[in-house]
mmCIF file with all atom_site columns, C-alpha atoms in Angstrom:
data_model
loop_
_atom_site.group_PDB
_atom_site.id
_atom_site.type_symbol
_atom_site.label_atom_id
_atom_site.label_alt_id
_atom_site.label_comp_id
_atom_site.label_asym_id
_atom_site.label_entity_id
_atom_site.label_seq_id
_atom_site.pdbx_PDB_ins_code
_atom_site.Cartn_x
_atom_site.Cartn_y
_atom_site.Cartn_z
_atom_site.occupancy
_atom_site.B_iso_or_equiv
_atom_site.pdbx_formal_charge
_atom_site.auth_seq_id
_atom_site.auth_comp_id
_atom_site.auth_asym_id
_atom_site.auth_atom_id
_atom_site.pdbx_PDB_model_num
ATOM 1   C CA . MET A 1 1   ? 0.221   0.266   -0.405  1.00 43.00 ? 1   MET A CA 1
ATOM 2   C CA . LEU A 1 2   ? 1.737   3.446   -0.958  1.00 47.00 ? 2   LEU A CA 1
ATOM 3   C CA . VAL A 1 3   ? 1.026   6.281   1.246   1.00 47.00 ? 3   VAL A CA 1
ATOM 4   C CA . VAL A 1 4   ? 1.881   9.710   -0.320  1.00 49.00 ? 4   VAL A CA 1
ATOM 5   C CA . ALA A 1 5   ? 2.896   12.407  2.644   1.00 54.00 ? 5   ALA A CA 1
ATOM 6   C CA . ASP A 1 6   ? 3.742   15.102  -0.477  1.00 70.00 ? 6   ASP A CA 1
ATOM 7   C CA . ARG A 1 7   ? 4.525   15.703  -3.475  1.00 75.00 ? 7   ARG A CA 1
ATOM 8   C CA . ALA A 1 8   ? 8.329   15.275  -2.712  1.00 77.00 ? 8   ALA A CA 1
ATOM 9   C CA . SER A 1 9   ? 7.465   11.583  -1.601  1.00 81.00 ? 9   SER A CA 1
ATOM 10  C CA . PHE A 1 10  ? 4.826   11.249  -4.400  1.00 80.00 ? 10  PHE A CA 1
ATOM 11  C CA . ALA A 1 11  ? 7.274   12.513  -7.474  1.00 81.00 ? 11  ALA A CA 1
ATOM 12  C CA . ASP A 1 12  ? 9.866   9.958   -5.432  1.00 84.00 ? 12  ASP A CA 1
ATOM 13  C CA . ALA A 1 13  ? 7.512   6.616   -6.032  1.00 86.00 ? 13  ALA A CA 1
ATOM 14  C CA . ALA A 1 14  ? 6.153   7.993   -9.404  1.00 87.00 ? 14  ALA A CA 1
ATOM 15  C CA . MET A 1 15  ? 10.034  7.903   -10.606 1.00 89.00 ? 15  MET A CA 1
ATOM 16  C CA . GLU A 1 16  ? 10.131  4.280   -9.994  1.00 91.00 ? 16  GLU A CA 1
ATOM 17  C CA . HIS A 1 17  ? 7.809   3.441   -12.618 1.00 91.00 ? 17  HIS A CA 1
ATOM 18  C CA . MET A 1 18  ? 9.991   5.286   -15.210 1.00 92.00 ? 18  MET A CA 1
ATOM 19  C CA . PRO A 1 19  ? 11.437  2.112   -17.125 1.00 92.00 ? 19  PRO A CA 1
ATOM 20  C CA . SER A 1 20  ? 8.340   0.257   -17.606 1.00 91.00 ? 20  SER A CA 1
ATOM 21  C CA . LEU A 1 21  ? 6.880   3.697   -18.285 1.00 92.00 ? 21  LEU A CA 1
ATOM 22  C CA . TYR A 1 22  ? 9.060   4.362   -21.053 1.00 93.00 ? 22  TYR A CA 1
ATOM 23  C CA . SER A 1 23  ? 8.624   1.035   -22.424 1.00 90.00 ? 23  SER A CA 1
ATOM 24  C CA . ALA A 1 24  ? 5.215   1.000   -22.664 1.00 88.00 ? 24  ALA A CA 1
ATOM 25  C CA . ALA A 1 25  ? 5.329   4.591   -23.968 1.00 89.00 ? 25  ALA A CA 1
ATOM 26  C CA . LEU A 1 26  ? 8.194   3.242   -26.984 1.00 87.00 ? 26  LEU A CA 1
ATOM 27  C CA . ARG A 1 27  ? 5.826   0.826   -27.909 1.00 83.00 ? 27  ARG A CA 1
ATOM 28  C CA . MET A 1 28  ? 3.007   2.832   -28.238 1.00 84.00 ? 28  MET A CA 1
ATOM 29  C CA . THR A 1 29  ? 4.582   5.674   -30.327 1.00 82.00 ? 29  THR A CA 1
ATOM 30  C CA . ARG A 1 30  ? 7.500   3.432   -32.161 1.00 80.00 ? 30  ARG A CA 1
ATOM 31  C CA . ASN A 1 31  ? 9.935   6.290   -31.948 1.00 84.00 ? 31  ASN A CA 1
ATOM 32  C CA . PRO A 1 32  ? 12.443  6.929   -29.219 1.00 90.00 ? 32  PRO A CA 1
ATOM 33  C CA . ALA A 1 33  ? 11.869  10.795  -28.941 1.00 90.00 ? 33  ALA A CA 1
ATOM 34  C CA . ASP A 1 34  ? 8.339   10.315  -29.348 1.00 89.00 ? 34  ASP A CA 1
ATOM 35  C CA . ALA A 1 35  ? 8.074   7.639   -26.219 1.00 90.00 ? 35  ALA A CA 1
ATOM 36  C CA . GLU A 1 36  ? 10.550  10.446  -24.427 1.00 92.00 ? 36  GLU A CA 1
ATOM 37  C CA . ASP A 1 37  ? 8.077   13.060  -24.716 1.00 91.00 ? 37  ASP A CA 1
ATOM 38  C CA . LEU A 1 38  ? 4.926   10.671  -23.696 1.00 91.00 ? 38  LEU A CA 1
ATOM 39  C CA . VAL A 1 39  ? 6.788   10.194  -20.573 1.00 93.00 ? 39  VAL A CA 1
ATOM 40  C CA . GLN A 1 40  ? 7.759   13.375  -19.415 1.00 92.00 ? 40  GLN A CA 1
ATOM 41  C CA . GLU A 1 41  ? 4.330   14.729  -20.880 1.00 92.00 ? 41  GLU A CA 1
ATOM 42  C CA . THR A 1 42  ? 2.921   12.303  -18.235 1.00 92.00 ? 42  THR A CA 1
ATOM 43  C CA . TYR A 1 43  ? 4.775   13.112  -15.286 1.00 91.00 ? 43  TYR A CA 1
ATOM 44  C CA . LEU A 1 44  ? 3.773   16.877  -15.687 1.00 90.00 ? 44  LEU A CA 1
ATOM 45  C CA . LYS A 1 45  ? 0.089   15.506  -15.886 1.00 91.00 ? 45  LYS A CA 1
ATOM 46  C CA . ALA A 1 46  ? 0.772   13.766  -12.982 1.00 89.00 ? 46  ALA A CA 1
ATOM 47  C CA . TYR A 1 47  ? 2.655   15.807  -11.204 1.00 87.00 ? 47  TYR A CA 1
ATOM 48  C CA . ARG A 1 48  ? -0.193  18.805  -11.480 1.00 87.00 ? 48  ARG A CA 1
ATOM 49  C CA . ALA A 1 49  ? -2.767  16.208  -10.824 1.00 86.00 ? 49  ALA A CA 1
ATOM 50  C CA . TYR A 1 50  ? -0.898  15.163  -7.313  1.00 81.00 ? 50  TYR A CA 1
ATOM 51  C CA . ASP A 1 51  ? -4.517  15.989  -5.681  1.00 82.00 ? 51  ASP A CA 1
ATOM 52  C CA . SER A 1 52  ? -6.664  13.674  -7.490  1.00 83.00 ? 52  SER A CA 1
ATOM 53  C CA . PHE A 1 53  ? -4.343  10.674  -6.959  1.00 81.00 ? 53  PHE A CA 1
ATOM 54  C CA . GLN A 1 54  ? -6.021  8.865   -4.147  1.00 79.00 ? 54  GLN A CA 1
ATOM 55  C CA . GLU A 1 55  ? -3.539  7.076   -1.515  1.00 77.00 ? 55  GLU A CA 1
ATOM 56  C CA . GLY A 1 56  ? -3.421  3.064   -1.090  1.00 76.00 ? 56  GLY A CA 1
ATOM 57  C CA . THR A 1 57  ? -4.610  3.085   -4.920  1.00 82.00 ? 57  THR A CA 1
ATOM 58  C CA . ASN A 1 58  ? -2.102  1.454   -7.828  1.00 86.00 ? 58  ASN A CA 1
ATOM 59  C CA . LEU A 1 59  ? 0.173   4.217   -8.829  1.00 88.00 ? 59  LEU A CA 1
ATOM 60  C CA . LYS A 1 60  ? 1.255   2.237   -11.523 1.00 90.00 ? 60  LYS A CA 1
ATOM 61  C CA . ALA A 1 61  ? -2.307  1.906   -13.180 1.00 89.00 ? 61  ALA A CA 1
ATOM 62  C CA . TRP A 1 62  ? -2.785  5.465   -12.383 1.00 91.00 ? 62  TRP A CA 1
ATOM 63  C CA . LEU A 1 63  ? 0.351   6.810   -14.520 1.00 92.00 ? 63  LEU A CA 1
ATOM 64  C CA . TYR A 1 64  ? -0.579  4.069   -17.021 1.00 91.00 ? 64  TYR A CA 1
ATOM 65  C CA . LYS A 1 65  ? -3.957  5.680   -17.470 1.00 89.00 ? 65  LYS A CA 1
ATOM 66  C CA . ILE A 1 66  ? -2.605  8.630   -18.091 1.00 91.00 ? 66  ILE A CA 1
ATOM 67  C CA . LEU A 1 67  ? 0.542   7.519   -20.266 1.00 91.00 ? 67  LEU A CA 1
ATOM 68  C CA . THR A 1 68  ? -2.376  5.966   -22.389 1.00 88.00 ? 68  THR A CA 1
ATOM 69  C CA . ASN A 1 69  ? -4.882  8.837   -22.281 1.00 86.00 ? 69  ASN A CA 1
ATOM 70  C CA . THR A 1 70  ? -2.071  11.531  -23.356 1.00 89.00 ? 70  THR A CA 1
ATOM 71  C CA . PHE A 1 71  ? -0.710  8.961   -26.370 1.00 87.00 ? 71  PHE A CA 1
ATOM 72  C CA . ILE A 1 72  ? -4.648  8.294   -27.582 1.00 80.00 ? 72  ILE A CA 1
ATOM 73  C CA . ASN A 1 73  ? -4.927  11.826  -27.375 1.00 78.00 ? 73  ASN A CA 1
ATOM 74  C CA . SER A 1 74  ? -1.874  13.051  -29.384 1.00 76.00 ? 74  SER A CA 1
ATOM 75  C CA . TYR A 1 75  ? -2.395  9.813   -31.599 1.00 63.00 ? 75  TYR A CA 1
ATOM 76  C CA . ARG A 1 76  ? -6.258  11.596  -32.154 1.00 60.00 ? 76  ARG A CA 1
ATOM 77  C CA . ALA A 1 77  ? -4.683  15.099  -32.823 1.00 63.00 ? 77  ALA A CA 1
ATOM 78  C CA . ARG A 1 78  ? -2.051  13.146  -35.242 1.00 60.00 ? 78  ARG A CA 1
ATOM 79  C CA . LYS A 1 79  ? -4.910  11.696  -37.388 1.00 55.00 ? 79  LYS A CA 1
ATOM 80  C CA . ARG A 1 80  ? -6.238  15.407  -37.952 1.00 58.00 ? 80  ARG A CA 1
ATOM 81  C CA . ARG A 1 81  ? -2.898  16.551  -39.422 1.00 56.00 ? 81  ARG A CA 1
ATOM 82  C CA . PRO A 1 82  ? -0.101  14.598  -42.377 1.00 51.00 ? 82  PRO A CA 1
ATOM 83  C CA . GLU A 1 83  ? 1.012   10.871  -41.777 1.00 48.00 ? 83  GLU A CA 1
ATOM 84  C CA . GLN A 1 84  ? 4.666   11.110  -40.215 1.00 47.00 ? 84  GLN A CA 1
ATOM 85  C CA . ALA A 1 85  ? 5.640   7.573   -39.794 1.00 41.00 ? 85  ALA A CA 1
ATOM 86  C CA . ASP A 1 86  ? 9.611   6.321   -38.178 1.00 41.00 ? 86  ASP A CA 1
ATOM 87  C CA . VAL A 1 87  ? 9.276   2.224   -37.694 1.00 38.00 ? 87  VAL A CA 1
ATOM 88  C CA . ASP A 1 88  ? 12.767  1.659   -37.615 1.00 38.00 ? 88  ASP A CA 1
ATOM 89  C CA . ASP A 1 89  ? 13.920  2.785   -33.930 1.00 36.00 ? 89  ASP A CA 1
ATOM 90  C CA . VAL A 1 90  ? 11.277  0.178   -32.416 1.00 35.00 ? 90  VAL A CA 1
ATOM 91  C CA . GLU A 1 91  ? 12.663  -1.520  -28.907 1.00 36.00 ? 91  GLU A CA 1
ATOM 92  C CA . ASP A 1 92  ? 12.959  -5.220  -29.197 1.00 38.00 ? 92  ASP A CA 1
ATOM 93  C CA . LEU A 1 93  ? 9.900   -6.966  -27.879 1.00 35.00 ? 93  LEU A CA 1
ATOM 94  C CA . TYR A 1 94  ? 9.785   -10.199 -26.612 1.00 39.00 ? 94  TYR A CA 1
ATOM 95  C CA . LEU A 1 95  ? 5.780   -11.094 -26.396 1.00 36.00 ? 95  LEU A CA 1
ATOM 96  C CA . PHE A 1 96  ? 5.880   -14.781 -27.194 1.00 34.00 ? 96  PHE A CA 1
ATOM 97  C CA . ARG A 1 97  ? 9.589   -15.821 -25.329 1.00 40.00 ? 97  ARG A CA 1
ATOM 98  C CA . ARG A 1 98  ? 10.164  -17.005 -21.637 1.00 39.00 ? 98  ARG A CA 1
ATOM 99  C CA . LEU A 1 99  ? 12.527  -16.943 -19.598 1.00 40.00 ? 99  LEU A CA 1
ATOM 100 C CA . GLY A 1 100 ? 15.899  -19.120 -20.720 1.00 43.00 ? 100 GLY A CA 1
ATOM 101 C CA . GLY A 1 101 ? 18.596  -18.959 -23.471 1.00 43.00 ? 101 GLY A CA 1
ATOM 102 C CA . LEU A 1 102 ? 19.271  -20.954 -26.487 1.00 42.00 ? 102 LEU A CA 1
ATOM 103 C CA . GLU A 1 103 ? 20.118  -23.953 -24.016 1.00 41.00 ? 103 GLU A CA 1
ATOM 104 C CA . ALA A 1 104 ? 16.840  -24.115 -22.389 1.00 44.00 ? 104 ALA A CA 1
ATOM 105 C CA . SER A 1 105 ? 15.312  -27.759 -22.484 1.00 43.00 ? 105 SER A CA 1
ATOM 106 C CA . THR A 1 106 ? 12.503  -28.136 -24.720 1.00 48.00 ? 106 THR A CA 1
ATOM 107 C CA . VAL A 1 107 ? 10.730  -30.420 -21.850 1.00 48.00 ? 107 VAL A CA 1
ATOM 108 C CA . GLY A 1 108 ? 7.007   -29.347 -20.739 1.00 54.00 ? 108 GLY A CA 1
ATOM 109 C CA . ARG A 1 109 ? 7.363   -26.294 -22.919 1.00 54.00 ? 109 ARG A CA 1
ATOM 110 C CA . SER A 1 110 ? 4.099   -26.206 -25.083 1.00 59.00 ? 110 SER A CA 1
ATOM 111 C CA . ALA A 1 111 ? 3.793   -26.563 -29.205 1.00 56.00 ? 111 ALA A CA 1
ATOM 112 C CA . GLU A 1 112 ? 3.083   -22.650 -29.223 1.00 56.00 ? 112 GLU A CA 1
ATOM 113 C CA . ASP A 1 113 ? 5.922   -21.903 -27.600 1.00 57.00 ? 113 ASP A CA 1
ATOM 114 C CA . GLN A 1 114 ? 8.358   -24.199 -29.450 1.00 57.00 ? 114 GLN A CA 1
ATOM 115 C CA . VAL A 1 115 ? 6.692   -22.730 -33.035 1.00 54.00 ? 115 VAL A CA 1
ATOM 116 C CA . MET A 1 116 ? 6.959   -18.756 -31.291 1.00 56.00 ? 116 MET A CA 1
ATOM 117 C CA . ASP A 1 117 ? 10.518  -19.722 -30.715 1.00 60.00 ? 117 ASP A CA 1
ATOM 118 C CA . LEU A 1 118 ? 10.862  -19.903 -35.200 1.00 60.00 ? 118 LEU A CA 1
ATOM 119 C CA . PHE A 1 119 ? 9.610   -16.836 -35.330 1.00 61.00 ? 119 PHE A CA 1
ATOM 120 C CA . THR A 1 120 ? 12.127  -13.654 -34.869 1.00 64.00 ? 120 THR A CA 1
ATOM 121 C CA . ASP A 1 121 ? 11.652  -10.268 -32.975 1.00 67.00 ? 121 ASP A CA 1
ATOM 122 C CA . THR A 1 122 ? 10.958  -8.184  -36.396 1.00 72.00 ? 122 THR A CA 1
ATOM 123 C CA . GLU A 1 123 ? 8.246   -10.705 -37.223 1.00 72.00 ? 123 GLU A CA 1
ATOM 124 C CA . VAL A 1 124 ? 6.166   -10.497 -33.904 1.00 74.00 ? 124 VAL A CA 1
ATOM 125 C CA . LYS A 1 125 ? 6.423   -6.673  -33.648 1.00 78.00 ? 125 LYS A CA 1
ATOM 126 C CA . GLN A 1 126 ? 5.518   -6.511  -37.026 1.00 79.00 ? 126 GLN A CA 1
ATOM 127 C CA . ALA A 1 127 ? 2.409   -8.649  -36.788 1.00 80.00 ? 127 ALA A CA 1
ATOM 128 C CA . LEU A 1 128 ? 1.569   -6.485  -33.630 1.00 82.00 ? 128 LEU A CA 1
ATOM 129 C CA . GLU A 1 129 ? 2.372   -3.150  -35.222 1.00 82.00 ? 129 GLU A CA 1
ATOM 130 C CA . SER A 1 130 ? -0.857  -4.313  -37.826 1.00 84.00 ? 130 SER A CA 1
ATOM 131 C CA . LEU A 1 131 ? -3.063  -4.708  -35.262 1.00 87.00 ? 131 LEU A CA 1
ATOM 132 C CA . PRO A 1 132 ? -5.572  -1.531  -34.419 1.00 88.00 ? 132 PRO A CA 1
ATOM 133 C CA . GLU A 1 133 ? -5.094  0.851   -32.156 1.00 85.00 ? 133 GLU A CA 1
ATOM 134 C CA . ALA A 1 134 ? -7.489  -0.478  -29.801 1.00 86.00 ? 134 ALA A CA 1
ATOM 135 C CA . PHE A 1 135 ? -6.561  -3.720  -29.979 1.00 91.00 ? 135 PHE A CA 1
ATOM 136 C CA . ARG A 1 136 ? -2.553  -2.952  -29.859 1.00 89.00 ? 136 ARG A CA 1
ATOM 137 C CA . MET A 1 137 ? -3.157  -1.202  -26.650 1.00 88.00 ? 137 MET A CA 1
ATOM 138 C CA . ALA A 1 138 ? -4.977  -3.681  -24.833 1.00 90.00 ? 138 ALA A CA 1
ATOM 139 C CA . VAL A 1 139 ? -2.955  -6.257  -25.986 1.00 90.00 ? 139 VAL A CA 1
ATOM 140 C CA . LEU A 1 140 ? 0.251   -4.510  -25.167 1.00 87.00 ? 140 LEU A CA 1
ATOM 141 C CA . LEU A 1 141 ? -1.243  -3.684  -21.689 1.00 87.00 ? 141 LEU A CA 1
ATOM 142 C CA . ALA A 1 142 ? -2.460  -7.249  -20.811 1.00 89.00 ? 142 ALA A CA 1
ATOM 143 C CA . ASP A 1 143 ? -0.003  -9.075  -22.593 1.00 85.00 ? 143 ASP A CA 1
ATOM 144 C CA . VAL A 1 144 ? 3.381   -7.558  -21.976 1.00 81.00 ? 144 VAL A CA 1
ATOM 145 C CA . GLU A 1 145 ? 2.628   -5.197  -18.998 1.00 82.00 ? 145 GLU A CA 1
ATOM 146 C CA . GLY A 1 146 ? 0.747   -7.584  -17.296 1.00 85.00 ? 146 GLY A CA 1
ATOM 147 C CA . PHE A 1 147 ? -2.416  -5.665  -16.551 1.00 86.00 ? 147 PHE A CA 1
ATOM 148 C CA . SER A 1 148 ? -5.409  -7.146  -15.106 1.00 89.00 ? 148 SER A CA 1
ATOM 149 C CA . TYR A 1 149 ? -8.638  -6.770  -17.126 1.00 92.00 ? 149 TYR A CA 1
ATOM 150 C CA . LYS A 1 150 ? -9.856  -4.304  -14.559 1.00 90.00 ? 150 LYS A CA 1
ATOM 151 C CA . GLU A 1 151 ? -6.401  -1.977  -14.282 1.00 88.00 ? 151 GLU A CA 1
ATOM 152 C CA . ILE A 1 152 ? -6.722  -2.352  -18.249 1.00 90.00 ? 152 ILE A CA 1
ATOM 153 C CA . ALA A 1 153 ? -10.207 -0.798  -18.161 1.00 90.00 ? 153 ALA A CA 1
ATOM 154 C CA . GLU A 1 154 ? -9.327  1.689   -15.883 1.00 87.00 ? 154 GLU A CA 1
ATOM 155 C CA . ILE A 1 155 ? -6.281  2.533   -17.935 1.00 85.00 ? 155 ILE A CA 1
ATOM 156 C CA . MET A 1 156 ? -8.340  2.518   -21.278 1.00 87.00 ? 156 MET A CA 1
ATOM 157 C CA . ASP A 1 157 ? -11.793 4.317   -19.808 1.00 88.00 ? 157 ASP A CA 1
ATOM 158 C CA . VAL A 1 158 ? -13.533 1.275   -20.854 1.00 91.00 ? 158 VAL A CA 1
ATOM 159 C CA . PRO A 1 159 ? -15.833 -1.245  -19.382 1.00 94.00 ? 159 PRO A CA 1
ATOM 160 C CA . ILE A 1 160 ? -13.900 -4.780  -18.655 1.00 93.00 ? 160 ILE A CA 1
ATOM 161 C CA . GLY A 1 161 ? -16.239 -6.262  -21.305 1.00 94.00 ? 161 GLY A CA 1
ATOM 162 C CA . THR A 1 162 ? -14.604 -4.158  -23.810 1.00 94.00 ? 162 THR A CA 1
ATOM 163 C CA . VAL A 1 163 ? -11.434 -5.125  -22.527 1.00 93.00 ? 163 VAL A CA 1
ATOM 164 C CA . MET A 1 164 ? -12.233 -8.897  -23.038 1.00 94.00 ? 164 MET A CA 1
ATOM 165 C CA . SER A 1 165 ? -13.400 -7.807  -26.800 1.00 94.00 ? 165 SER A CA 1
ATOM 166 C CA . ARG A 1 166 ? -11.027 -6.166  -27.585 1.00 93.00 ? 166 ARG A CA 1
ATOM 167 C CA . LEU A 1 167 ? -8.166  -8.710  -26.576 1.00 93.00 ? 167 LEU A CA 1
ATOM 168 C CA . HIS A 1 168 ? -9.850  -11.695 -27.524 1.00 94.00 ? 168 HIS A CA 1
ATOM 169 C CA . ARG A 1 169 ? -10.095 -10.014 -31.285 1.00 94.00 ? 169 ARG A CA 1
ATOM 170 C CA . GLY A 1 170 ? -6.986  -8.453  -31.168 1.00 92.00 ? 170 GLY A CA 1
ATOM 171 C CA . ARG A 1 171 ? -5.342  -11.615 -30.173 1.00 91.00 ? 171 ARG A CA 1
ATOM 172 C CA . LYS A 1 172 ? -6.974  -13.541 -33.033 1.00 92.00 ? 172 LYS A CA 1
ATOM 173 C CA . ALA A 1 173 ? -5.732  -10.719 -35.248 1.00 91.00 ? 173 ALA A CA 1
ATOM 174 C CA . LEU A 1 174 ? -2.046  -10.843 -33.897 1.00 87.00 ? 174 LEU A CA 1
ATOM 175 C CA . GLN A 1 175 ? -2.792  -15.366 -34.426 1.00 87.00 ? 175 GLN A CA 1
ATOM 176 C CA . ARG A 1 176 ? -3.583  -14.792 -38.090 1.00 88.00 ? 176 ARG A CA 1
ATOM 177 C CA . ALA A 1 177 ? -1.065  -12.218 -38.716 1.00 85.00 ? 177 ALA A CA 1
ATOM 178 C CA . LEU A 1 178 ? 1.576   -14.552 -37.705 1.00 81.00 ? 178 LEU A CA 1
ATOM 179 C CA . LEU A 1 179 ? 0.179   -17.794 -38.843 1.00 83.00 ? 179 LEU A CA 1
ATOM 180 C CA . GLU A 1 180 ? 1.247   -15.464 -42.657 1.00 82.00 ? 180 GLU A CA 1
ATOM 181 C CA . PHE A 1 181 ? 4.444   -15.586 -41.368 1.00 77.00 ? 181 PHE A CA 1
ATOM 182 C CA . GLY A 1 182 ? 4.098   -19.132 -40.721 1.00 76.00 ? 182 GLY A CA 1
ATOM 183 C CA . ARG A 1 183 ? 3.161   -19.819 -44.344 1.00 82.00 ? 183 ARG A CA 1
ATOM 184 C CA . GLU A 1 184 ? 5.766   -17.700 -45.671 1.00 80.00 ? 184 GLU A CA 1
ATOM 185 C CA . ARG A 1 185 ? 8.178   -19.413 -43.561 1.00 73.00 ? 185 ARG A CA 1
ATOM 186 C CA . GLY A 1 186 ? 7.160   -22.943 -44.292 1.00 75.00 ? 186 GLY A CA 1
ATOM 187 C CA . LEU A 1 187 ? 5.986   -23.488 -41.122 1.00 71.00 ? 187 LEU A CA 1
ATOM 188 C CA . VAL A 1 188 ? 2.882   -23.849 -41.921 1.00 68.00 ? 188 VAL A CA 1
ATOM 189 C CA . GLY A 1 189 ? 1.114   -26.102 -44.301 1.00 65.00 ? 189 GLY A CA 1
#
């Protein structure tokens, strides 16, 4: 339970989450400079909204909600402007990797895990990036960041049923995209 006595301790507690917020921002924006700007804006908004933070609640989820809303608002604003894209600087994403190196035993590993080892990180990133924004955000928050349905609903400001639907549809779309990569590589008949 986090008890925040003043702005200084609040800032200290919030700064502990910067690495994970930056990783999430990088996956959202697909650009290091934009990710830094997004995190900076998130912390500025969080600091300004310090009084609205309820002690004892999940600070990380509260920060992710600010991050997500800030991204969505800037994403909508960008949609009204001419398109700019830079997908070259995307961080490595190990969405379907498990702990352990190449020498890790395959005993006890599912067939899905073993097949996922045959995909490159680039193929997984491309498949993830091909998802519509709402589905991609839900999949990232659940499968990469590890948030619960309830936390994702709060972060994205949607009902839990919508989260479940977006996750289901996002995962199915991701599965279809990876199936295509598998067919191209001759892994699937």
